[in-house]
mmCIF file of C-alpha atoms and ligand atoms in Angstrom:
data_model
loop_
_atom_site.group_PDB
_atom_site.id
_atom_site.type_symbol
_atom_site.label_atom_id
_atom_site.label_comp_id
_atom_site.label_asym_id
_atom_site.label_seq_id
_atom_site.Cartn_x
_atom_site.Cartn_y
_atom_site.Cartn_z
ATOM 1 C CA MET A 1 67.658 22.943 -30.519
ATOM 2 C CA GLY A 2 68.759 26.031 -28.286
ATOM 3 C CA GLU A 3 72.785 27.240 -28.416
ATOM 4 C CA SER A 4 73.751 25.687 -31.530
ATOM 5 C CA ARG A 5 71.027 26.786 -34.385
ATOM 6 C CA GLN A 6 72.215 28.695 -37.352
ATOM 7 C CA GLY A 7 69.801 32.226 -37.183
ATOM 8 C CA PRO A 8 66.748 33.210 -35.284
ATOM 9 C CA LEU A 9 63.609 30.677 -33.953
ATOM 10 C CA ASN A 10 60.640 30.695 -36.940
ATOM 11 C CA LEU A 11 57.840 30.802 -35.149
ATOM 12 C CA LEU A 12 54.318 30.968 -36.919
ATOM 13 C CA TRP A 13 51.053 31.751 -35.133
ATOM 14 C CA LEU A 14 47.684 30.418 -36.181
ATOM 15 C CA GLN A 15 44.463 30.569 -34.858
ATOM 16 C CA SER A 16 41.166 28.181 -34.625
ATOM 17 C CA GLY A 17 38.447 27.559 -32.705
ATOM 18 C CA GLY A 18 38.770 29.796 -30.269
ATOM 19 C CA CYS A 19 37.959 33.909 -29.234
ATOM 20 C CA GLY A 20 40.954 35.724 -29.402
ATOM 21 C CA GLY A 21 41.100 36.375 -25.745
ATOM 22 C CA CYS A 22 44.948 35.058 -25.253
ATOM 23 C CA THR A 23 46.572 37.371 -28.049
ATOM 24 C CA LEU A 24 44.907 40.465 -26.579
ATOM 25 C CA SER A 25 46.191 39.429 -22.793
ATOM 26 C CA LEU A 26 50.207 38.728 -24.777
ATOM 27 C CA PHE A 27 49.881 42.120 -25.834
ATOM 28 C CA CYS A 28 49.490 43.002 -22.175
ATOM 29 C CA ALA A 29 52.817 41.729 -22.121
ATOM 30 C CA GLU A 30 54.876 44.430 -20.413
ATOM 31 C CA SER A 31 58.485 44.710 -18.602
ATOM 32 C CA PRO A 32 59.296 43.821 -21.358
ATOM 33 C CA ASP A 33 56.606 44.272 -24.035
ATOM 34 C CA LEU A 34 55.539 41.018 -26.460
ATOM 35 C CA ILE A 35 57.916 42.737 -29.437
ATOM 36 C CA THR A 36 61.603 42.778 -26.537
ATOM 37 C CA THR A 37 60.756 39.533 -25.561
ATOM 38 C CA LEU A 38 60.745 37.865 -29.221
ATOM 39 C CA GLU A 39 64.091 39.675 -29.995
ATOM 40 C CA ALA A 40 65.705 38.994 -26.749
ATOM 41 C CA ALA A 41 65.228 35.375 -27.069
ATOM 42 C CA GLY A 42 66.279 35.304 -30.765
ATOM 43 C CA ILE A 43 62.324 34.334 -31.836
ATOM 44 C CA LYS A 44 61.073 35.393 -35.170
ATOM 45 C CA LEU A 45 57.307 35.445 -36.160
ATOM 46 C CA LEU A 46 56.694 34.293 -38.976
ATOM 47 C CA TRP A 47 53.348 35.392 -39.306
ATOM 48 C CA HIS A 48 50.643 36.529 -36.400
ATOM 49 C CA PRO A 49 46.477 37.154 -37.293
ATOM 50 C CA SER A 50 46.967 39.775 -35.391
ATOM 51 C CA LEU A 51 50.588 41.102 -35.347
ATOM 52 C CA SER A 52 51.122 40.987 -39.490
ATOM 53 C CA GLU A 53 50.735 42.849 -42.294
ATOM 54 C CA ALA A 54 51.298 39.454 -44.723
ATOM 55 C CA CYS A 55 47.809 39.281 -46.515
ATOM 56 C CA GLY A 56 46.431 35.433 -47.365
ATOM 57 C CA ALA A 57 48.461 35.400 -50.422
ATOM 58 C CA ASP A 58 51.410 36.203 -48.576
ATOM 59 C CA LEU A 59 50.913 33.460 -46.091
ATOM 60 C CA ARG A 60 49.831 30.642 -48.222
ATOM 61 C CA GLU A 61 53.153 31.190 -50.055
ATOM 62 C CA LEU A 62 54.780 30.915 -46.651
ATOM 63 C CA LEU A 63 52.728 27.810 -45.395
ATOM 64 C CA GLN A 64 53.878 26.675 -49.237
ATOM 65 C CA GLN A 65 57.873 26.917 -48.227
ATOM 66 C CA ILE A 66 57.192 25.169 -45.037
ATOM 67 C CA ARG A 67 56.415 22.333 -46.251
ATOM 68 C CA ALA A 68 58.922 21.926 -48.754
ATOM 69 C CA ASN A 69 60.773 22.455 -46.292
ATOM 70 C CA GLU A 70 62.587 26.091 -47.471
ATOM 71 C CA VAL A 71 61.807 27.805 -43.830
ATOM 72 C CA ARG A 72 61.933 26.041 -41.286
ATOM 73 C CA LEU A 73 59.526 25.431 -38.772
ATOM 74 C CA ASP A 74 60.596 26.383 -35.098
ATOM 75 C CA ILE A 75 57.679 26.314 -32.966
ATOM 76 C CA LEU A 76 54.522 25.967 -34.056
ATOM 77 C CA CYS A 77 51.886 28.294 -32.032
ATOM 78 C CA LEU A 78 47.850 27.306 -31.825
ATOM 79 C CA GLU A 79 45.476 29.543 -29.907
ATOM 80 C CA GLY A 80 42.095 28.785 -30.281
ATOM 81 C CA ALA A 81 40.393 24.399 -30.718
ATOM 82 C CA VAL A 82 41.309 22.143 -33.756
ATOM 83 C CA VAL A 83 38.137 22.352 -35.654
ATOM 84 C CA THR A 84 37.592 19.286 -36.716
ATOM 85 C CA GLY A 85 33.558 18.670 -37.562
ATOM 86 C CA PRO A 86 31.139 18.502 -39.692
ATOM 87 C CA ASN A 87 30.982 15.161 -38.938
ATOM 88 C CA GLY A 88 35.314 15.091 -38.530
ATOM 89 C CA THR A 89 36.162 16.937 -42.052
ATOM 90 C CA GLY A 90 37.396 20.190 -40.362
ATOM 91 C CA ARG A 91 35.483 22.314 -42.945
ATOM 92 C CA PHE A 92 34.025 24.280 -40.431
ATOM 93 C CA HIS A 93 37.444 26.676 -41.035
ATOM 94 C CA MET A 94 38.537 26.429 -43.951
ATOM 95 C CA LEU A 95 41.823 28.027 -44.934
ATOM 96 C CA SER A 96 41.102 30.306 -46.977
ATOM 97 C CA GLY A 97 42.022 30.033 -50.706
ATOM 98 C CA THR A 98 43.460 26.615 -49.807
ATOM 99 C CA GLY A 99 40.697 24.285 -50.084
ATOM 100 C CA GLN A 100 41.763 22.673 -47.561
ATOM 101 C CA SER A 101 40.160 22.658 -44.229
ATOM 102 C CA MET A 102 43.168 24.446 -40.834
ATOM 103 C CA MET A 103 42.604 20.590 -38.915
ATOM 104 C CA GLU A 104 43.670 19.221 -42.053
ATOM 105 C CA CYS A 105 46.747 21.703 -42.493
ATOM 106 C CA LEU A 106 47.698 22.127 -38.741
ATOM 107 C CA HIS A 107 47.712 18.176 -39.045
ATOM 108 C CA THR A 108 50.877 18.701 -41.678
ATOM 109 C CA LEU A 109 52.469 21.398 -39.585
ATOM 110 C CA ALA A 110 52.456 19.408 -36.436
ATOM 111 C CA GLN A 111 54.817 17.017 -37.865
ATOM 112 C CA LEU A 112 57.453 19.836 -39.506
ATOM 113 C CA ALA A 113 57.776 21.960 -36.295
ATOM 114 C CA HIS A 114 60.418 21.523 -34.250
ATOM 115 C CA TYR A 115 57.838 22.355 -30.917
ATOM 116 C CA VAL A 116 54.435 23.195 -30.941
ATOM 117 C CA VAL A 117 52.877 24.798 -28.432
ATOM 118 C CA ALA A 118 48.676 25.305 -27.327
ATOM 119 C CA VAL A 119 47.922 28.521 -26.381
ATOM 120 C CA GLY A 120 44.851 28.503 -24.168
ATOM 121 C CA SER A 121 42.850 25.906 -22.523
ATOM 122 C CA CYS A 122 40.841 25.873 -26.501
ATOM 123 C CA ALA A 123 43.764 24.824 -28.122
ATOM 124 C CA ALA A 124 45.747 22.965 -25.179
ATOM 125 C CA TYR A 125 41.928 20.441 -23.883
ATOM 126 C CA GLY A 126 39.251 22.197 -26.489
ATOM 127 C CA GLY A 127 38.406 24.438 -23.639
ATOM 128 C CA ILE A 128 35.169 26.815 -24.103
ATOM 129 C CA THR A 129 34.877 25.885 -27.499
ATOM 130 C CA ALA A 130 34.249 22.759 -26.810
ATOM 131 C CA GLY A 131 32.465 22.881 -24.200
ATOM 132 C CA GLY A 132 27.754 22.649 -24.663
ATOM 133 C CA GLY A 133 26.665 19.903 -26.719
ATOM 134 C CA ASN A 134 30.193 20.997 -29.011
ATOM 135 C CA PRO A 135 28.570 21.870 -32.133
ATOM 136 C CA SER A 136 31.709 22.894 -33.825
ATOM 137 C CA GLU A 137 33.243 18.783 -32.791
ATOM 138 C CA ALA A 138 36.416 21.114 -30.897
ATOM 139 C CA CYS A 139 39.134 19.177 -29.874
ATOM 140 C CA GLY A 140 42.833 19.955 -28.464
ATOM 141 C CA LEU A 141 46.009 19.694 -30.651
ATOM 142 C CA GLN A 142 46.755 16.326 -28.016
ATOM 143 C CA TYR A 143 43.804 16.259 -25.880
ATOM 144 C CA THR A 144 40.525 15.977 -25.382
ATOM 145 C CA GLY A 145 39.710 18.038 -21.632
ATOM 146 C CA THR A 146 41.512 15.026 -20.008
ATOM 147 C CA ASP A 147 41.817 12.325 -22.503
ATOM 148 C CA LYS A 148 44.452 12.289 -25.310
ATOM 149 C CA SER A 149 42.969 12.060 -28.232
ATOM 150 C CA GLY A 150 42.786 15.337 -29.823
ATOM 151 C CA LEU A 151 43.860 16.357 -33.428
ATOM 152 C CA LEU A 152 47.372 14.700 -33.028
ATOM 153 C CA GLY A 153 46.766 11.826 -30.157
ATOM 154 C CA ALA A 154 48.564 10.568 -27.452
ATOM 155 C CA ASP A 155 51.732 9.489 -29.337
ATOM 156 C CA PHE A 156 52.541 12.838 -31.137
ATOM 157 C CA ARG A 157 55.872 13.799 -30.637
ATOM 158 C CA ALA A 158 57.211 17.090 -32.316
ATOM 159 C CA GLY A 159 61.114 17.694 -33.297
ATOM 160 C CA SER A 160 61.998 17.802 -30.513
ATOM 161 C CA ALA A 161 60.843 14.584 -29.046
ATOM 162 C CA LEU A 162 58.349 17.236 -26.910
ATOM 163 C CA PRO A 163 54.760 15.932 -26.295
ATOM 164 C CA VAL A 164 52.717 19.098 -27.163
ATOM 165 C CA VAL A 165 53.496 22.392 -24.541
ATOM 166 C CA ASN A 166 50.061 22.768 -22.934
ATOM 167 C CA ILE A 167 50.358 26.840 -22.347
ATOM 168 C CA ALA A 168 46.479 26.179 -20.175
ATOM 169 C CA GLY A 169 44.774 29.184 -19.609
ATOM 170 C CA CYS A 170 41.632 30.996 -20.311
ATOM 171 C CA PRO A 171 42.730 33.814 -20.916
ATOM 172 C CA THR A 172 46.714 32.575 -20.449
ATOM 173 C CA HIS A 173 49.105 35.163 -18.445
ATOM 174 C CA PRO A 174 51.397 36.846 -20.745
ATOM 175 C CA ASN A 175 53.983 35.866 -19.046
ATOM 176 C CA TRP A 176 52.966 32.697 -19.741
ATOM 177 C CA VAL A 177 53.478 32.149 -23.223
ATOM 178 C CA THR A 178 56.375 34.636 -23.275
ATOM 179 C CA GLU A 179 58.064 33.135 -20.122
ATOM 180 C CA THR A 180 57.773 29.732 -22.228
ATOM 181 C CA LEU A 181 58.676 30.709 -25.666
ATOM 182 C CA MET A 182 61.845 31.867 -24.036
ATOM 183 C CA GLN A 183 62.561 28.867 -22.152
ATOM 184 C CA ILE A 184 62.003 26.367 -25.478
ATOM 185 C CA ALA A 185 64.201 29.972 -27.269
ATOM 186 C CA ALA A 186 67.182 28.717 -24.693
ATOM 187 C CA GLY A 187 67.000 25.046 -25.049
ATOM 188 C CA GLN A 188 65.703 24.240 -21.037
ATOM 189 C CA MET A 189 61.961 23.263 -22.310
ATOM 190 C CA ASN A 190 62.426 19.678 -22.099
ATOM 191 C CA GLU A 191 60.130 16.469 -20.516
ATOM 192 C CA GLN A 192 60.843 17.650 -16.831
ATOM 193 C CA GLY A 193 59.229 21.383 -17.884
ATOM 194 C CA ILE A 194 55.834 19.911 -18.571
ATOM 195 C CA ASP A 195 53.423 18.938 -15.875
ATOM 196 C CA GLN A 196 51.186 15.381 -16.289
ATOM 197 C CA VAL A 197 48.966 17.262 -18.370
ATOM 198 C CA GLY A 198 51.220 19.179 -20.688
ATOM 199 C CA ARG A 199 51.659 22.671 -18.735
ATOM 200 C CA PRO A 200 55.098 24.429 -18.428
ATOM 201 C CA ARG A 201 55.889 23.616 -14.651
ATOM 202 C CA SER A 202 56.783 26.990 -14.641
ATOM 203 C CA TYR A 203 53.706 28.478 -13.481
ATOM 204 C CA ALA A 204 51.325 25.022 -12.752
ATOM 205 C CA ASP A 205 53.436 24.001 -10.234
ATOM 206 C CA HIS A 206 52.176 27.202 -8.383
ATOM 207 C CA LEU A 207 48.501 27.429 -6.708
ATOM 208 C CA VAL A 208 46.129 30.051 -7.267
ATOM 209 C CA HIS A 209 45.534 29.810 -3.888
ATOM 210 C CA HIS A 210 49.083 31.056 -2.512
ATOM 211 C CA GLY A 211 49.113 34.711 -2.032
ATOM 212 C CA CYS A 212 45.322 35.175 -2.333
ATOM 213 C CA PRO A 213 44.455 38.235 -0.419
ATOM 214 C CA ARG A 214 41.245 36.369 0.765
ATOM 215 C CA ASN A 215 44.094 33.269 2.529
ATOM 216 C CA GLU A 216 43.372 35.137 6.113
ATOM 217 C CA TYR A 217 39.455 34.484 5.761
ATOM 218 C CA TYR A 218 40.364 31.119 4.717
ATOM 219 C CA GLU A 219 42.026 30.161 7.376
ATOM 220 C CA PHE A 220 39.537 31.010 9.767
ATOM 221 C CA LYS A 221 36.532 30.051 6.887
ATOM 222 C CA ALA A 222 35.150 33.237 7.887
ATOM 223 C CA SER A 223 33.148 32.799 3.963
ATOM 224 C CA ALA A 224 32.163 35.124 1.151
ATOM 225 C CA VAL A 225 27.899 34.636 1.088
ATOM 226 C CA LYS A 226 27.254 36.909 -1.916
ATOM 227 C CA PRO A 227 29.145 38.424 -4.678
ATOM 228 C CA SER A 228 31.498 41.459 -3.211
ATOM 229 C CA ASP A 229 32.213 40.408 -0.029
ATOM 230 C CA LEU A 230 35.719 40.226 1.059
ATOM 231 C CA GLY A 231 35.422 36.506 2.750
ATOM 232 C CA CYS A 232 37.364 34.274 1.456
ATOM 233 C CA MET A 233 35.659 32.285 -1.671
ATOM 234 C CA MET A 234 35.987 28.642 -1.279
ATOM 235 C CA GLU A 235 32.797 27.222 1.064
ATOM 236 C CA TYR A 236 29.488 28.926 -1.012
ATOM 237 C CA MET A 237 30.796 31.051 -4.404
ATOM 238 C CA GLY A 238 32.561 28.372 -6.208
ATOM 239 C CA CYS A 239 36.099 29.223 -5.607
ATOM 240 C CA LEU A 240 38.577 26.376 -7.151
ATOM 241 C CA GLY A 241 42.033 28.120 -6.319
ATOM 242 C CA THR A 242 43.091 25.978 -3.432
ATOM 243 C CA GLN A 243 43.017 22.768 -6.813
ATOM 244 C CA ALA A 244 43.568 25.143 -9.248
ATOM 245 C CA HIS A 245 47.511 25.297 -10.833
ATOM 246 C CA ALA A 246 48.319 28.336 -11.766
ATOM 247 C CA ASP A 247 50.495 31.610 -9.898
ATOM 248 C CA CYS A 248 47.302 34.230 -10.869
ATOM 249 C CA ASN A 249 47.623 35.911 -6.858
ATOM 250 C CA THR A 250 52.200 35.818 -6.837
ATOM 251 C CA ARG A 251 52.252 36.504 -10.506
ATOM 252 C CA LEU A 252 49.255 39.164 -10.829
ATOM 253 C CA TRP A 253 47.713 40.088 -14.379
ATOM 254 C CA ASN A 254 48.925 44.008 -15.242
ATOM 255 C CA GLY A 255 50.847 44.202 -12.203
ATOM 256 C CA GLU A 256 47.785 44.468 -10.142
ATOM 257 C CA GLY A 257 45.459 42.089 -10.603
ATOM 258 C CA SER A 258 43.644 38.429 -10.958
ATOM 259 C CA CYS A 259 40.081 37.309 -10.718
ATOM 260 C CA LEU A 260 40.461 36.803 -7.256
ATOM 261 C CA ARG A 261 41.465 40.395 -6.378
ATOM 262 C CA GLY A 262 38.883 41.573 -9.042
ATOM 263 C CA GLY A 263 35.705 39.724 -6.630
ATOM 264 C CA TYR A 264 35.699 36.594 -8.768
ATOM 265 C CA ALA A 265 36.110 32.463 -8.008
ATOM 266 C CA CYS A 266 39.301 31.025 -9.273
ATOM 267 C CA ILE A 267 37.304 28.404 -12.106
ATOM 268 C CA ASN A 268 40.004 26.421 -12.624
ATOM 269 C CA CYS A 269 40.992 27.898 -16.193
ATOM 270 C CA THR A 270 43.904 26.601 -16.344
ATOM 271 C CA ALA A 271 42.396 22.413 -15.949
ATOM 272 C CA PRO A 272 41.540 19.819 -18.656
ATOM 273 C CA GLY A 273 36.795 20.140 -18.662
ATOM 274 C CA PHE A 274 36.722 23.065 -16.462
ATOM 275 C CA GLU A 275 34.426 24.444 -18.918
ATOM 276 C CA GLU A 276 31.479 22.008 -17.680
ATOM 277 C CA PRO A 277 32.170 22.364 -13.826
ATOM 278 C CA GLY A 278 28.616 20.435 -13.812
ATOM 279 C CA HIS A 279 27.259 22.822 -11.642
ATOM 280 C CA ALA A 280 27.105 26.675 -11.984
ATOM 281 C CA PHE A 281 30.077 28.866 -12.246
ATOM 282 C CA SER A 282 30.278 30.608 -9.184
ATOM 283 C CA GLU A 283 28.665 28.396 -6.905
ATOM 284 C CA THR A 284 30.138 25.464 -4.289
ATOM 285 C CA PRO A 285 28.541 21.968 -4.486
ATOM 286 C CA SER A 286 28.328 20.416 -0.915
ATOM 287 C CA ILE A 287 27.254 17.400 0.900
ATOM 288 C CA ALA A 288 26.439 17.703 4.280
ATOM 289 C CA GLY A 289 27.213 21.017 4.147
ATOM 290 C CA ILE A 290 30.725 19.814 3.268
ATOM 291 C CA PRO A 291 32.189 21.195 -0.034
ATOM 292 C CA ILE A 292 32.852 18.592 -2.658
ATOM 293 C CA GLY A 293 36.257 20.453 -3.951
ATOM 294 C CA LEU A 294 38.414 20.296 -1.626
ATOM 295 C CA PRO A 295 41.617 21.437 -1.472
ATOM 296 C CA THR A 296 44.573 19.306 -2.975
ATOM 297 C CA ASP A 297 46.794 17.462 -0.438
ATOM 298 C CA MET A 298 44.419 17.561 2.676
ATOM 299 C CA PRO A 299 42.685 14.837 3.360
ATOM 300 C CA LYS A 300 38.640 15.400 3.703
ATOM 301 C CA ALA A 301 38.535 14.080 7.324
ATOM 302 C CA TRP A 302 41.597 16.935 8.130
ATOM 303 C CA PHE A 303 39.764 19.560 6.267
ATOM 304 C CA VAL A 304 35.755 19.033 8.255
ATOM 305 C CA ALA A 305 38.486 19.079 11.287
ATOM 306 C CA LEU A 306 40.490 21.876 10.718
ATOM 307 C CA ALA A 307 36.968 24.338 8.908
ATOM 308 C CA SER A 308 35.502 22.566 12.006
ATOM 309 C CA LEU A 309 37.967 23.966 14.769
ATOM 310 C CA SER A 310 38.127 27.311 12.752
ATOM 311 C CA LYS A 311 34.715 28.409 12.539
ATOM 312 C CA ALA A 312 34.920 27.550 16.485
ATOM 313 C CA ALA A 313 38.143 30.636 16.699
ATOM 314 C CA THR A 314 36.743 33.155 13.704
ATOM 315 C CA PRO A 315 37.514 36.495 15.427
ATOM 316 C CA LYS A 316 35.087 39.197 15.340
ATOM 317 C CA ARG A 317 36.457 40.872 12.969
ATOM 318 C CA LEU A 318 36.681 38.899 10.081
ATOM 319 C CA LYS A 319 33.184 37.540 10.408
ATOM 320 C CA GLU A 320 31.707 41.051 9.821
ATOM 321 C CA ASN A 321 34.027 41.943 7.286
ATOM 322 C CA ALA A 322 33.638 38.590 5.677
ATOM 323 C CA VAL A 323 30.043 39.149 4.476
ATOM 324 C CA SER A 324 31.215 42.736 3.817
ATOM 325 C CA ASP A 325 31.950 44.651 0.741
ATOM 326 C CA HIS A 326 34.362 47.121 2.804
ATOM 327 C CA ILE A 327 36.392 46.461 6.014
ATOM 328 C CA ARG A 328 33.817 46.906 8.846
ATOM 329 C CA LEU A 329 36.243 46.357 11.541
ATOM 330 C CA THR A 330 40.217 46.872 11.433
ATOM 331 C CA PRO A 331 42.704 44.781 13.206
ATOM 332 C CA GLY A 332 42.591 45.765 17.625
ATOM 333 C CA SER A 333 46.128 45.905 19.364
ATOM 334 C CA ARG A 334 46.568 44.114 22.238
ATOM 335 C CA ASP A 335 47.168 47.543 23.991
ATOM 336 C CA ARG A 336 43.619 48.755 22.735
ATOM 337 C CA LYS A 337 40.373 48.096 24.010
ATOM 338 C CA ASP A 338 38.766 47.378 20.942
ATOM 339 C CA SER A 339 40.794 44.066 20.281
HETATM 340 S S1 SF4 B 1 38.897 32.855 -2.248
HETATM 341 FE FE1 SF4 B 1 39.757 30.867 -3.406
HETATM 342 S S2 SF4 B 1 42.205 31.295 -3.262
HETATM 343 FE FE2 SF4 B 1 41.234 32.939 -2.056
HETATM 344 S S3 SF4 B 1 42.171 32.207 -0.098
HETATM 345 FE FE3 SF4 B 1 39.807 31.245 -0.632
HETATM 346 S S4 SF4 B 1 40.121 29.133 -0.923
HETATM 347 FE FE4 SF4 B 1 41.658 30.766 -1.453
HETATM 348 S S1 SF4 B 2 42.714 33.169 -10.733
HETATM 349 FE FE1 SF4 B 2 42.207 30.481 -11.228
HETATM 350 S S2 SF4 B 2 39.866 31.652 -12.848
HETATM 351 FE FE2 SF4 B 2 41.256 33.022 -12.258
HETATM 352 S S3 SF4 B 2 43.175 32.728 -14.555
HETATM 353 FE FE3 SF4 B 2 43.833 32.066 -11.835
HETATM 354 S S4 SF4 B 2 43.655 29.994 -12.874
HETATM 355 FE FE4 SF4 B 2 42.663 31.055 -14.533
#
């Protein structure tokens, strides 16, 4: 694929059990915008439920042409979980006018596609749609949570020989999607480009903690204790930024935002099973005052030693600002008496 192909890459985007939020997020792509990005990458959008004028009959004809190998399916994107209920029939989500479930349709199309891309944590792992009692029997394209027991199963490989590329996130950052599509279009997406749960490493090799404006509070374990406090949200407020594989604080949302910058803890929405943490998202479970979920790569003993040392050395400025909704004490100066 890539340089040797004839004509543009054909992309088909389907939706199933989800909220459509990843599409809404994708529309926020800027510099360049989505349409410009697709054109520049040489990607032709065959159909998208929110962008295409083509109606149901047109889509059914297109699907028929793909099945008959009259139209090449280079990239199949699914947004939303695969709905397999009731009782594994998939009939909770029928593809209108076909008598076929979306589940069956996806299964057929995935065998014909050169790349299969799950957009969002629902399509990747089941996500929010699979939470709770999972009444719709939702799963991901290749995974159910951390198990490779999704619709296509552990051994599935698309025509490119790649497993499903899981652009996980709830929702996905627009650039995670456009960047992955561009990598595919350039023929540069390979097995080394995705991590152990199928996420593109272009964003999953980072941690949300990187670049968080609360890093100084984190260093001194100056913690927020209630919503709107400025301190680090790891100790009490449920922040999983030190474990979450994403670049939300360095590749900002809409050019300036992130969950942390908006005052919300990172709930690790790019991870399989994030929807069922076993406790409230806004709480940090701890044993004897030590958070259960410690930063990636850090042994517990080190964390405990560093945390107690940091707390003993916390400057008054950080201690007070951490539990305030605005800066009370400004940084001092060596030349000033208030330092
Ligand atoms: S709030 Fe979360 S992401 Fe920010 S510094 Fe604390 S642990 Fe890291
Ligand atoms: S900061 Fe965390 S919860 Fe928020 S979008 Fe990024 S990975 Fe998801």
